[in-house]
Structures are given as structure tokens and as C-alpha cells.
XYZ file of C-alpha atoms in Angstrom:
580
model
C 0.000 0.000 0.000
C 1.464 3.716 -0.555
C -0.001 6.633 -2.300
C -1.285 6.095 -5.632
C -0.145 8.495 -7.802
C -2.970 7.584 -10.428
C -5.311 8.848 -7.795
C -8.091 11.233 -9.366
C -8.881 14.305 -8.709
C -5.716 13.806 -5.975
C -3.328 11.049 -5.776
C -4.882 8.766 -2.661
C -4.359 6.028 -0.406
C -4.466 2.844 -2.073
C -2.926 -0.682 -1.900
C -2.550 -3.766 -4.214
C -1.296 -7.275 -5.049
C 0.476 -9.359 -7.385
C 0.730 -13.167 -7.955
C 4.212 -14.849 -8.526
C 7.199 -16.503 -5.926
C 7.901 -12.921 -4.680
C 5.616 -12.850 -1.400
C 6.490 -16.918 -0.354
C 10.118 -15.187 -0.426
C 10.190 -12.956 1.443
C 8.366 -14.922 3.782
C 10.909 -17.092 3.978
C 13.658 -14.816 4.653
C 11.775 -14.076 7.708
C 9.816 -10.867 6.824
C 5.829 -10.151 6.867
C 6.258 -7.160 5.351
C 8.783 -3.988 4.070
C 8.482 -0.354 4.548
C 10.571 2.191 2.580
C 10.612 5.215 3.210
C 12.777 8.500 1.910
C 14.565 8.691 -1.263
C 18.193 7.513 -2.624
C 20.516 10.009 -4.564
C 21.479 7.737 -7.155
C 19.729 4.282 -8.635
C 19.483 1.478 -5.760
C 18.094 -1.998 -5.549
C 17.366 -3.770 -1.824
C 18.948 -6.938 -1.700
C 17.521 -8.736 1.028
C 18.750 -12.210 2.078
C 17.424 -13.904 5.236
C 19.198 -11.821 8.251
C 21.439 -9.657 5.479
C 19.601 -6.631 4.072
C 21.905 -4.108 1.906
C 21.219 -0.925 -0.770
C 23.302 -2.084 -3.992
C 23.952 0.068 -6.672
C 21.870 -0.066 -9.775
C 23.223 2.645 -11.801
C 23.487 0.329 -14.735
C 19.913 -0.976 -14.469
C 18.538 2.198 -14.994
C 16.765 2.350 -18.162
C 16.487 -1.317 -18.686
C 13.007 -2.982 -19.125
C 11.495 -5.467 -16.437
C 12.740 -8.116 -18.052
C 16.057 -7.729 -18.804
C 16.546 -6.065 -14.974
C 15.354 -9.765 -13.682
C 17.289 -11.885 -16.269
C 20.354 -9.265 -15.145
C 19.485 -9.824 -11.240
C 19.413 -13.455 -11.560
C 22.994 -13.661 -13.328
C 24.172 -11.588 -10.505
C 22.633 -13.275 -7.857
C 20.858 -16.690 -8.709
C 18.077 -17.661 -10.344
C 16.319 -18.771 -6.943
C 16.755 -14.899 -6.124
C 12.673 -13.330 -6.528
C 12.618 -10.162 -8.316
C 10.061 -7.086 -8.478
C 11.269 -4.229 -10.645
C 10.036 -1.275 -12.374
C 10.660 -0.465 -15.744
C 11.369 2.956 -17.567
C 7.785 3.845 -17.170
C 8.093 3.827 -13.394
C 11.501 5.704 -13.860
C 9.723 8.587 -15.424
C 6.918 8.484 -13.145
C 4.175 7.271 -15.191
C 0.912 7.696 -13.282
C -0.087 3.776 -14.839
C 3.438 2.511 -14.105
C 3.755 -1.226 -12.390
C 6.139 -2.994 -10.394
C 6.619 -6.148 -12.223
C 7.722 -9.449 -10.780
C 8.366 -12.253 -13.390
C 6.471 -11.919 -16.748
C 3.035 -10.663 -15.961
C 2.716 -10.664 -12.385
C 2.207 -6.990 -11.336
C 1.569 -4.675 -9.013
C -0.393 -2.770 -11.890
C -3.065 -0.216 -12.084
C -2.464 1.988 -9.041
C 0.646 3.709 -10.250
C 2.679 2.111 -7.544
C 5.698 1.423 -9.973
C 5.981 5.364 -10.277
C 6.261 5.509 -6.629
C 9.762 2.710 -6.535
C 10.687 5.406 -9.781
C 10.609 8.446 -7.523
C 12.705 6.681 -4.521
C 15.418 5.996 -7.167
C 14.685 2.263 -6.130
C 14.772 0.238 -9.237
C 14.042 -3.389 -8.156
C 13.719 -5.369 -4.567
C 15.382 -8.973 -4.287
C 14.643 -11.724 -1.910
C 16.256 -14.414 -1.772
C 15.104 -16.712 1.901
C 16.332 -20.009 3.267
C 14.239 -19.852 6.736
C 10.986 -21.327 5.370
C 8.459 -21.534 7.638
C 7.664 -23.036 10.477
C 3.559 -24.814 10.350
C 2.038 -25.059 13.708
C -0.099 -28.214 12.925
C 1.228 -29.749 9.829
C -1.887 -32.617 9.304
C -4.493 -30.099 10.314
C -2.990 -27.942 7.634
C -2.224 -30.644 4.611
C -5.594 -31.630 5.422
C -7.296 -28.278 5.298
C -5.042 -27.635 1.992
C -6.295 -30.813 0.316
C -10.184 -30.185 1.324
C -10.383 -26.904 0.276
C -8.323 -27.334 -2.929
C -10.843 -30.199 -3.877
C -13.731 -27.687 -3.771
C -11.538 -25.311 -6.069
C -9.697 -26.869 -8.426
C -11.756 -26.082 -11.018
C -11.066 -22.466 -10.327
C -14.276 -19.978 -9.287
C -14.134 -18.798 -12.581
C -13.981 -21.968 -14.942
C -15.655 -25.686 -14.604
C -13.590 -28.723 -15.194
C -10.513 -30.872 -14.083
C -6.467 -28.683 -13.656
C -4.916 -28.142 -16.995
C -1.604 -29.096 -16.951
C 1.616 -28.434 -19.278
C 2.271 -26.383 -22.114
C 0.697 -23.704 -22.425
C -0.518 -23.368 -19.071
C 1.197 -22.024 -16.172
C 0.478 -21.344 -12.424
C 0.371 -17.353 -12.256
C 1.064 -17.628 -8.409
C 3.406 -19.944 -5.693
C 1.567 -22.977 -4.608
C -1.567 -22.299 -7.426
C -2.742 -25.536 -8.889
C -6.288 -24.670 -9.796
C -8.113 -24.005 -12.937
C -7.336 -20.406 -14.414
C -7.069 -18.396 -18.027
C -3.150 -18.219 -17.577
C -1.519 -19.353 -20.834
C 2.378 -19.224 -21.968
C 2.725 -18.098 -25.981
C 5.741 -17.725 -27.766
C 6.633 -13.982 -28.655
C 8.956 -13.660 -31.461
C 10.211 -10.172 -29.159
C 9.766 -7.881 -31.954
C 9.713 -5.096 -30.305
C 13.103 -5.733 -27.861
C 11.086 -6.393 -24.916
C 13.626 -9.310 -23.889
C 11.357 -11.822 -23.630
C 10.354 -14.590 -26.033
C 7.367 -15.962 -24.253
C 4.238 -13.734 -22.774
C 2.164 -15.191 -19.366
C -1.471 -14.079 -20.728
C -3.722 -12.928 -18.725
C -7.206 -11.783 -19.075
C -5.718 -8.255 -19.564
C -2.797 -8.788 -21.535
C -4.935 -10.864 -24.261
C -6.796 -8.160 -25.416
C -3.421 -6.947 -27.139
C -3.768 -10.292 -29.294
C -7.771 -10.782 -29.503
C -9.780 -7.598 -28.993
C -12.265 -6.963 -27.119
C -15.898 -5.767 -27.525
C -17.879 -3.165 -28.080
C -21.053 -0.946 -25.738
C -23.776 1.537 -27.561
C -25.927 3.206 -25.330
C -28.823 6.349 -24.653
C -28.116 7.841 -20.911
C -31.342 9.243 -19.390
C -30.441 12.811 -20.512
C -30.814 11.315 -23.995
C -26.905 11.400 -24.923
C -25.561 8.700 -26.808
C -22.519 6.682 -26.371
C -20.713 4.438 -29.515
C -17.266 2.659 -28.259
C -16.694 0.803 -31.042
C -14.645 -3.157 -30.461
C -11.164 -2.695 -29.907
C -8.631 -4.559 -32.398
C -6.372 -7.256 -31.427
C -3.218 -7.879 -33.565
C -2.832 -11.101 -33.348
C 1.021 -12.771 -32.780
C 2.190 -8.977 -32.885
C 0.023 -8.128 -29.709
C 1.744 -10.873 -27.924
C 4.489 -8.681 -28.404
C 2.961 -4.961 -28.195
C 1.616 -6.895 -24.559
C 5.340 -7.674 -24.019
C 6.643 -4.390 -24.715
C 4.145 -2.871 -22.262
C 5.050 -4.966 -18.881
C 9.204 -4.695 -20.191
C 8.462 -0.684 -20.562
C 6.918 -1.436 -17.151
C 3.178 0.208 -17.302
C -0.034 -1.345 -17.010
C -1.612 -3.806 -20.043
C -4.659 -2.056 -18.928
C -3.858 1.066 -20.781
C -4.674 -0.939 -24.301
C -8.332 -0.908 -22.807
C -8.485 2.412 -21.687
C -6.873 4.311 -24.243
C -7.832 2.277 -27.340
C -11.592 2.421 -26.391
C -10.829 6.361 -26.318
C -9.318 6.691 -29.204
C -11.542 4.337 -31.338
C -14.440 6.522 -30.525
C -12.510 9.572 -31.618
C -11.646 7.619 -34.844
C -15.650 7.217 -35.139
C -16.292 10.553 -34.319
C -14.183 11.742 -37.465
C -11.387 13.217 -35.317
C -8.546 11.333 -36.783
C -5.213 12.771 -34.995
C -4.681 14.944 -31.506
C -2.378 17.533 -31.387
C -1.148 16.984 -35.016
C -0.187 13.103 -33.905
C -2.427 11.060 -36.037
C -4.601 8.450 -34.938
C -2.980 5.179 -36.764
C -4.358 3.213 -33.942
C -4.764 -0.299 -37.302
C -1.118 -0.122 -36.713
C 0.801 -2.620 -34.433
C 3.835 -0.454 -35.492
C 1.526 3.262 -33.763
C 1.005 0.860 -30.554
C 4.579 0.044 -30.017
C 5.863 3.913 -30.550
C 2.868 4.968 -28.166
C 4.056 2.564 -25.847
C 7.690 4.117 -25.887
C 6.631 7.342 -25.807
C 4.264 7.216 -22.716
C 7.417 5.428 -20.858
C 9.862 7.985 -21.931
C 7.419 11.061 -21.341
C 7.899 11.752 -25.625
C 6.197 14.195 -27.017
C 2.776 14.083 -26.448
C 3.120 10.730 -24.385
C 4.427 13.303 -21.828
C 1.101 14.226 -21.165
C -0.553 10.630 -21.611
C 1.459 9.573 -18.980
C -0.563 11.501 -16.520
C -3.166 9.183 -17.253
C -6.942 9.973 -18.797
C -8.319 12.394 -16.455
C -5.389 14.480 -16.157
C -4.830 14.218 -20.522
C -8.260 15.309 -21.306
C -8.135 18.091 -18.783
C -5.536 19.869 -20.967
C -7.000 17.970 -24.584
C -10.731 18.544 -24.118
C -11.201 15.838 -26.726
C -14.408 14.236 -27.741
C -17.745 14.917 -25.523
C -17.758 15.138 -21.914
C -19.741 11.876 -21.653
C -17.064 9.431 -23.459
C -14.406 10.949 -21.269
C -15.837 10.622 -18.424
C -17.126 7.319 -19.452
C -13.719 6.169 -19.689
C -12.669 7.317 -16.841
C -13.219 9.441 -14.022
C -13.002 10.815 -10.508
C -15.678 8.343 -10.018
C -13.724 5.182 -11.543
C -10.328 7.246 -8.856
C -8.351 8.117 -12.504
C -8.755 4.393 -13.261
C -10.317 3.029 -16.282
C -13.657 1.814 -15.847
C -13.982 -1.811 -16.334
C -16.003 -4.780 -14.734
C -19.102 -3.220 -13.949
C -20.776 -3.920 -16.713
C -20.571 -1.675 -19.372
C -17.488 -1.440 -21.024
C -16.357 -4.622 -21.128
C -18.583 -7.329 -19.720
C -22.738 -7.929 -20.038
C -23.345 -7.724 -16.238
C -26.876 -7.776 -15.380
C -29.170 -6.246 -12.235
C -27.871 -6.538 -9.228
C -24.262 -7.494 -10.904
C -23.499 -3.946 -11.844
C -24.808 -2.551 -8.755
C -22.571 -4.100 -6.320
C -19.521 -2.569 -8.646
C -21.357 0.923 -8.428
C -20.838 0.930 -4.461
C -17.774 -0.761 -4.340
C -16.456 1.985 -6.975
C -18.156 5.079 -4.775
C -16.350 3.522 -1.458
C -13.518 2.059 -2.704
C -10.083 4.540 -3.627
C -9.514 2.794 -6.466
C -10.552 0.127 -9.634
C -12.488 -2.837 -7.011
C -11.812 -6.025 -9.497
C -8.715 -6.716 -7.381
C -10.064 -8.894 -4.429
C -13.469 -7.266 -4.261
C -15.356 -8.709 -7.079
C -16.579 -12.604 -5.941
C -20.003 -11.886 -6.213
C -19.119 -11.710 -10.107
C -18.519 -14.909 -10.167
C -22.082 -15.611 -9.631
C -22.567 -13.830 -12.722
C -22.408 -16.755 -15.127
C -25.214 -18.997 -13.048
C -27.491 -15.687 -13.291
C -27.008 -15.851 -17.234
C -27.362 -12.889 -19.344
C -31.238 -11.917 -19.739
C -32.177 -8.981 -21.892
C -34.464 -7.643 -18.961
C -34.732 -7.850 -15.459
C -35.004 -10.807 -14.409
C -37.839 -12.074 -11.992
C -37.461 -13.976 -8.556
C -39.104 -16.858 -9.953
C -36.765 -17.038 -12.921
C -33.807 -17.999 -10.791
C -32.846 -21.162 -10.430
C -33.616 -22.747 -6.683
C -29.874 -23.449 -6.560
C -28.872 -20.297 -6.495
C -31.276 -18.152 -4.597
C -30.039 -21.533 -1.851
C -26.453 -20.871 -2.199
C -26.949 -16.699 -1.577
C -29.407 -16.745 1.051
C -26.291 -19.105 3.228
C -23.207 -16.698 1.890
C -25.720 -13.345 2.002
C -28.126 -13.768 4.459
C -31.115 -13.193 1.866
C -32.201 -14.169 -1.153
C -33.130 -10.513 -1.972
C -28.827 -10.535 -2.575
C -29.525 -11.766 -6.198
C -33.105 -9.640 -7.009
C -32.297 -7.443 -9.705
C -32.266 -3.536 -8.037
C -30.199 -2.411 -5.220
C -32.408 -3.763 -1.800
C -29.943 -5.604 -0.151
C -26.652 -4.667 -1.967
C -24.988 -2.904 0.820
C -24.678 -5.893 2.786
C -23.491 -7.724 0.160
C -21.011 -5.023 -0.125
C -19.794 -4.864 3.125
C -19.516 -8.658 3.232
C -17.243 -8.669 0.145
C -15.183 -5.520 2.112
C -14.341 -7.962 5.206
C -13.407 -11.043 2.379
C -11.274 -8.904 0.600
C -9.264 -7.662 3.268
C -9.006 -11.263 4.762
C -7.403 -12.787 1.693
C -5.195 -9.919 1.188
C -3.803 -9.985 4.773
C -3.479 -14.130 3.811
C -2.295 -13.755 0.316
C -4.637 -15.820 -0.847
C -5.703 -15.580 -4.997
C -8.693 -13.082 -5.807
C -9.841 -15.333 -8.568
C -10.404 -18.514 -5.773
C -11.385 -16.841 -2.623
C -14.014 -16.181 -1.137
C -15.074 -19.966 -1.666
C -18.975 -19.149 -2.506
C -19.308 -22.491 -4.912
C -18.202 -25.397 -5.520
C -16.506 -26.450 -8.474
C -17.686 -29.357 -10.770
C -15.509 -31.232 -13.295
C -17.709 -30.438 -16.389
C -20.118 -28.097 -17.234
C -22.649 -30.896 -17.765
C -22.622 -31.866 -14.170
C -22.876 -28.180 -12.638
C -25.831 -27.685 -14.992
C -27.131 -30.551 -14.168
C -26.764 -30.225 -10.728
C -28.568 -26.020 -10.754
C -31.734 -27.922 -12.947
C -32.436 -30.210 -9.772
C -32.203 -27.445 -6.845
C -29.073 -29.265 -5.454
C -26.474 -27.558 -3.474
C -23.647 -26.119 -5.282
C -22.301 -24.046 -1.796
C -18.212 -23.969 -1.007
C -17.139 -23.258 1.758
C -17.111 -19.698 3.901
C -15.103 -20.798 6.578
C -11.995 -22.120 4.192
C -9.760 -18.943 5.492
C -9.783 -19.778 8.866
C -9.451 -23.254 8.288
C -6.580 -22.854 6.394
C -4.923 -19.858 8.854
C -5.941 -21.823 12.106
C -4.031 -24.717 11.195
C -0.694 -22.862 9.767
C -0.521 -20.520 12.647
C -2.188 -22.540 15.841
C -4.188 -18.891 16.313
C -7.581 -19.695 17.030
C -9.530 -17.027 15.360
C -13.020 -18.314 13.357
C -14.427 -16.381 10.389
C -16.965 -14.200 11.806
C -14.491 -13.194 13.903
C -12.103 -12.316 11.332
C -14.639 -10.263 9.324
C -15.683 -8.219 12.929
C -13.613 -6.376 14.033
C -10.976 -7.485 12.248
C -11.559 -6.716 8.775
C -14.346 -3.798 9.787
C -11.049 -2.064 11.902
C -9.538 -2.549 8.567
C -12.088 -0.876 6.491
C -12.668 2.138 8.622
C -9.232 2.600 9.155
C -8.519 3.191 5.106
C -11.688 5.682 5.217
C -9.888 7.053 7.885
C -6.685 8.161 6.171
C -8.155 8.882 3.133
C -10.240 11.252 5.101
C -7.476 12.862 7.010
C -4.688 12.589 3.839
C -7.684 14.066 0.946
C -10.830 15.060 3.357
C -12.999 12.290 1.330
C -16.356 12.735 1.876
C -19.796 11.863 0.240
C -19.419 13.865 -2.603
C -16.770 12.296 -3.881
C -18.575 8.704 -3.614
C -21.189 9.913 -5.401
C -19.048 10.970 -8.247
C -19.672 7.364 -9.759
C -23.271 8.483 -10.777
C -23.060 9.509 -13.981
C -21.565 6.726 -15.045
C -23.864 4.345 -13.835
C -26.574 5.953 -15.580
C -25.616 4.282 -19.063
C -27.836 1.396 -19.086
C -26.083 -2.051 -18.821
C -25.651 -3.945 -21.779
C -27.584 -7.347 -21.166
C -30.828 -6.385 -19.484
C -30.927 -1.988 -20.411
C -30.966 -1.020 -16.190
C -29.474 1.942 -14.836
C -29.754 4.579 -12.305
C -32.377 6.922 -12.964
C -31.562 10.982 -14.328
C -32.043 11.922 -10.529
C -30.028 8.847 -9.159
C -32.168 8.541 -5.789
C -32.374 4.668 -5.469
C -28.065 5.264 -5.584
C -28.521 7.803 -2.583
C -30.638 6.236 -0.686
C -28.283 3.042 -1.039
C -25.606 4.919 0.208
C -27.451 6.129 2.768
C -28.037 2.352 4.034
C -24.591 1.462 3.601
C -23.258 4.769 5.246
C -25.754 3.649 8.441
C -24.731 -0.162 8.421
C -21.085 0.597 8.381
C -21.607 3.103 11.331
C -20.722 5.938 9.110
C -22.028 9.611 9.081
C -24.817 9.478 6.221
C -24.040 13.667 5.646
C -20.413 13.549 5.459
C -19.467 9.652 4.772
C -16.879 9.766 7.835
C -17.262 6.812 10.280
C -18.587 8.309 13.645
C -16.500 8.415 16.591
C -18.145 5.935 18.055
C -17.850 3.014 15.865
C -13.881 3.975 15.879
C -13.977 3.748 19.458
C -16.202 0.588 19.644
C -13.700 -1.073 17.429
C -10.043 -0.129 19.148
C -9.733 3.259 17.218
C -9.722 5.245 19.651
C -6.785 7.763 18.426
C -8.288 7.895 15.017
C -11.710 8.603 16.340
C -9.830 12.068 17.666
C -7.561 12.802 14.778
C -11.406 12.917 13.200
C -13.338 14.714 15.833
C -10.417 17.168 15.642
C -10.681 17.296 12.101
C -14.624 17.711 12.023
C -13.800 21.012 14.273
C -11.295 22.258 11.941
C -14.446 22.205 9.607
C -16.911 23.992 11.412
C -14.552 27.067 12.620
């Protein structure tokens, strides 16, 4: 966690994650955690290993892609040395710049690689010999192998572990079902590698993706056309973009931008024409956004900040794209621009976005994976037209089966639940695409569907967490008890400094209205031109979270009734600072 420099309308508290060998690492040189803090006068790298922790120079790193700064810290080192590095992107402070660790594993969309760029730090290595120490090794193997067997067809897929080329564990100790693949790259572009980890992000660089038309209640219309893939070449544009170090997010972003332009008939900014057919366009666009060229200067403070100084295109497709209400990010996941997520789908993004201080599909999107056992209906869809199964399986995880009615009764709770998960598998490290363990996994389609058509019970496991952190650690803690306080003193806490760092307040949550006003693809819902049934939401999440329903601050109180008692004065203090 840090400041996130891609923060909009100010750069804000955020944190984030990443897959890969780097975290198991460091935890085995003996370390929960690093802080780092001040700034070096010349290029640095932290070498840690086990008790021996040393600055090292990297003066000749500097400039070199993510790639070639791991292949280079493995000769010097060894190749059981774990590596996250920033590229020439986070060098030149990028606003979308990663830390990188491996091929795609990334600390991506926050900006945080422009922070490491900024302390002259150009990599962290780990190398640890310690391992770690289980406190009741069957309990544990045991809990490992039961919950594995309910998700080792992955949350997000149906059928038995792939295994071999092309498929490849994004993360240490991952042997469940995922979109991961490994494709050769012919490195056309000097990125240093010859092979690309795809991801669901990275793949849109080789496949495309699709397309949204829309009327908003004000009668404004919206056409983002499909985005192009290129094929073998995007392997490589994909490569080029994690070497140069920035996020393979900025292909959805700004190629959804500038495709509309295209449509619009505005066919170059600036006097830099729009060539955006050409694979060749993508990889100078690429450079010049990492090297602050030209008008990638200004592109590299990210959408909100470019279209402040290039007013370009109507208000509505900018802020479409993104906004103070998406935090600077692009908007994504919530049903409009790239997926067909129904009522109440797209609903539980729209408060997670107004709450959150940045993009939510990182760790706080498992009710999506409900999507696909919903379906995709063209309207609304009625209680009685969900399947017994699941209206079962979210009445146990939510509490109610109003959770899955289309409209936006019972979403805060389902919110807040999701909060509490997220911040429990981040603290763990545990995968965003596996946990919370709402389902069960089946090994073919045919037996899932078979399984929703006679009402049986397709429910995980809730409790899988603490099972699994009971058993490594011998700390008895259950799972309500880890979601209150624990995770609650977690949640208010972030309001907290975001509060005292930026003064958040309810206006800024509500800044995600407009763009939840475009009707969602599948089913046409929306918030209406007035956006009350939003309001009042977040007036019943504001007052189940214990939070001031005027301002959006937590109230002393609730700080105090959960250990806070200093922040619940740094706030008081701050609410009289206010009112003189």
C-alpha cells in the first residue's frame, strides 16, 4: 500500500497485489512485510537475504526494461533470487506505471511502480532459506487438500487442472483451474522476452475486445466501437508494455478512447495522427508514454489528467472512460465497457467503486462470479426465474435471497460482506480469482448444470480462510471473527486516512453516478436521471457501516467501539477544523 499516484482528482491512499514466488520469499527470509521510506541520490536496488539486508547500486539498471533487470538480477545473484522491478515507465513516473515481478505478475493499475521510480529504487530482491515453520502440519495438509478439492476447477472456470504447455500457475503454490496461458513472442519489439504469461488483460493486445452503444437518461448517446487485437504482434505490443513497465490495462483504456474519436471523425490529436490499425503506432505509443515523448508526456498523466488539458471528444465518453468516479482508473467490470453484467451485478460494482479509492476487481469482485449462473437476460429478471440453486447458495453466503433480485435492496450488505473477504485474503495472500469460496466447483459443465436444474447444493465453503490460517498458525480465530472487528477495523481505518490525507467525503462517492446511468448492456438497467435509489443506497450502507450518512466519515463511536480510539480524535479534531 502507498499513495497512488494515479489517484483522481488527488493522488490517494491505495494498496494492491500481485501473484508470482515474490511474497512466499520474502516470507521465507523471515519478513511479513517492508516499509521504505525516503529517497536515494542515485539508482538502488534492496537486496535482502534472510538476516542480510543491503542498498546495492543499480546505476546500470537504470533504463532497462522489467525483463532484462530480472534476467540481469538473476545472473548476478541466482536464479532462486525473486525479483520485483520497475521499468522505464516507473523511472519517469508514469501515473499507470507497475512494479513487475516475473512476466506478468504486477503490481499494476495503481501507479505504484511510479512511486519505486521516484525513490530511485529500481528493483527489490529476496532471496530466503528460513521457510516456515507450520504449527499443525496434518491439520494444515488436510485443510489444503479439502479446500483445494472444492476449487480446483477455479471460481471462474468448470472442469478438471490443466496441466503443461501452455498453461502455467500465475502464483506460488496455485494448482487450480485459471485463463493463464504461456505463448511464444517472437520479441519484436526488444522487450527481452520470447514468451508472454497471458492474462485476461494482456490478451486483449492479441484478440480484442468488444464493443457498448448506449442512450443515458439525458438522452446522450454513447458508440465505443470493439477494440482490435493484432494477433502474434500483440503478444508482443503486450510484451513491450510490462518490459516498458506500465499497465496492459492502458490498451483498454486508451484504445476504447481513441476508437471513438476515430468514429467521431477526429482522426489525430495535437497533429499526432490516430494510426491506432497499426501494431507499429502501438509500439511507438508505448515508448513514448514510458519515456514522457512528445505528447506521451502528457498521456502519462493518465486519462483524467490528458483530457483536462485535450478537451477531446464529448464530456460523456471521457468521463465514461474514466473518471473521478472510476479514482483516474479506467472503468472496467461493472458492466458496461467490457462485460454484459446484469441487475444486481453492476450494482454491487457501483458501491464498491463510490467507497472504494480505487478500480475494485482486485479482491473485491466474488459476487461476479455468480454472474455466469445468473445468465445474461435482456431484462430484469424475476425472482421466480432464478434457479432454486442459487437463490439456496446466496441466502447461506448473504443472508437473503433478496442478494440476487435485480435492483439495489440488499446490496450494501453484500457489499460490506465482500469488504471484510477482501481484506481477509489480502492480509493471507490468498488468490482473488479462488477466494471467497462461494461455490463449488464441478468437473464439467454438464454436471454443474445438471446439478442447478435439480435445486441441489452447489455451496463452497465460507469458513476455508480460517481453516486454512488456524491450522498454519495454531491462532484460534473463526471467520466471523475475522470479518468483525478485524476486517471492519480494517475498512474504517482506510476511510480514515483517506479522510485525514484528501478530506474524502460523500461527494466524492457519489461521483460514480453519472456513469452508472448508461444502461447495462444485457438487461438496459441503470440509475435513474435523478439517481435517488443510488442515494438512498448509500445512505443504508453509510448507516450499516456506522458511518455519518451527511459527510461519509465513520462516527466516533464506531472507531472507538472497534479499538480506534486515536483515530476517532484525529477525526473529531478534524470535524472542528471544519466547522470554525
Amino acid at each position: 500500500s502507498s499513495l497512488m499516484p494515479r489517484g483522481y482528482p488527488t493522488p490517494m491512499w491505495a494498496s494492491a497485489s500481485m501473484g508470482g514466488y515474490f511474497g512466499a520469499e520474502l516470507k521465507y527470509a523471515g519478513y511479513d512485510g517492508i516499509i521504505i521510506q525516503g529517497r536515494a541520490d542515485t539508482p538502488c536496488y534492496l537486496l535482502i537475504e534472510d538476516d542480510k539486508v543491503s542498498l546495492e547500486d543499480a546505476q546500470d539498471l537504470w533504463g532497462k526494461g522489467t525483463f532484462a533487470t530480472q534476467q540481469e538480477l538473476k545472473a548476478r545473484h541466482s536464479k532462486l533470487h525473486q525479483i520485483a522491478a520497475i521499468g522505464p515507465a516507473g523511472e519517469n513516473l508514469v501515473r499507470f506505471a507497475c512494479i513487475t515481478h516475473r512476466l506478468t505478475n504486477a503490481v499494476g493499475n495503481g501507479g505504484f511502480g511510479g512511486v519505486m521510480g521516484s525513490k530511485k529504487l529500481k528493483a527489490i530482491v529476496v532471496r530466503g532459506t528460513r521457510g516456515f515453520p507450520i504449527a499443525q502440519p496434518e491439520a494444515f495438509l488436510k485443510a489444503v487438500a479439502d479446500v483445494w478439492y472444492l476449487v480446483r476447477g477455479g471460481l471462474s472456470c468448470i472442469g478438471k487442472i490443466e496441466q503443461g504447455f501452455p498453461y502455467l500457475a500465475c502464483t506460488h503454490g496455485c494448482s487450480v483451474k485459471c485463463w493463464t496461458r504461456i505463448y511464444p513472442a517472437k520479441d519484436r519489439f526488444g522487450s527481452a522476452s520470447q514468451v508472454n504469461m497471458t492474462t485476461c488483460v494482456d490478451a486483449v493486445w492479441r484478440g480484442g475486445s468488444g464493443e457498448y452503444k448506449a442512450r443515458s437518461p439525458q438522452g446522450k448517446t454513447l458508440n465505443i466501437p470493439k477494440i482490435k487485437g493484432f494477433g502474434g504482434i500483440g503478444i508482443d505490443l503486450a510484451n513491450l508494455a510490462e518490459a516498458m513497465g506500465i499497465t496492459a490495462w492502458a490498451y483498454h483504456t486508451w484504445g476504447r478512447y481513441f476508437r471513438a474519436l476515430k468514429e467521431l471523425g477526429i482522426d489525430e490529436i495535437d497533429g499526432e495522427p490516430l494510426d491506432i490499425d497499426n501494431p507499429e503506432w502501438w509500439r511507438d505509443w508505448i515508448l513514448n508514454v514510458s519515456y514522457r515523448r512528445g505528447l506521451g508526456n502528457d498521456i502519462a498523466e493518465d486519462f483524467c489528467r490528458f483530457y483536462e488539458k485535450h478537451p477531446i471528444g464529448p464530456p460523456e465518453l471521457a468521463e465514461f472512460t474514466a473518471s473521478a468516479g472510476s479514482r483516474g482508473h479506467g472503468w472496467h467490470r461493472e458492466g458496461r465497457l467490457m462485460e454484459p453484467h446484469p441487475s444486481p451485478f453492476w450494482e454491487y460494482g457501483a458501491l464498491l467503486y463510490a467507497v472504494s479509492t480505487r478500480d475494485v476487481t482486485p479482491s473485491t469482485h466474488g459476487f461476479f462470479f455468480l454472474n455466469g449462473l445468473f445468465g445474461q437476460p435482456s431484462e430484469p429478471k424475476k425472482p421466480e426465474d432464478i434457479s432454486i440453486s442459487l437463490l439456496n447458495l446466496v441466502e447461506k453466503v448473504y443472508g437473503s435471497r433478496k442478494a440476487i433480485y435485480p435492483g439495489t435492496d440488499y446490496i450494501e450488505h453484500v457489499v460490506a460482506w465482500h469488504q471484510y473477504r477482501s481484506v481477509i485474503k489480502d492480509s493471507m495472500g490468498l488468490c482473488d480469482w479462488v477466494f471467497p469460496v462461494l461455490r463449488k466447483t464441478f468437473d464439467t459443465k454438464e454436471e454443474m448444470e445438471q446439478a442447478v436444474r435439480r435445486g441441489e447444493s452447489i455451496y463452497g465453503d465460507l469458513t476455508a480462510e480460517a481453516r486454512l490460517f488456524q491450522s498454519c498458525t495454531g491462532i484460534d480465530l473463526d471467520i466471523k471473527e475475522m470479518e468483525q472487528p478485524i476486517a471492519e477495523r480494517i475498512v474504517n481505518l482506510e476511510r480514515a486516512i483517506e479522510i485525514r490525507n484528501n478530506g474524502r467525503e460523500r461527494s466524492l462517492d457519489e461521483a460514480v453516478i453519472p456513469h452508472f446511468q448508461w444502461p447495462s448492456k444485457v438487461d438496459g438497467t441503470h440509475l435513474s436521471e435523478d439517481a435517488h435509489e443510488f442515494r438512498e443506497l448509500l445512505d443504508r450502507y453509510y448507516e450499516l457501516r456506522g458511518w455519518d450518512k451527511t459527510t461519509g466519515w465513520p462516527k466516533p463511536e464506531k472507531l472507538r467501539e472497534l479499538g480506534l480510539d486515536d483515530v476517532a480524535e484525529t477525526l473529531e479534531s478534524l470535524l472542528l477544523a471544519r466547522a470554525r
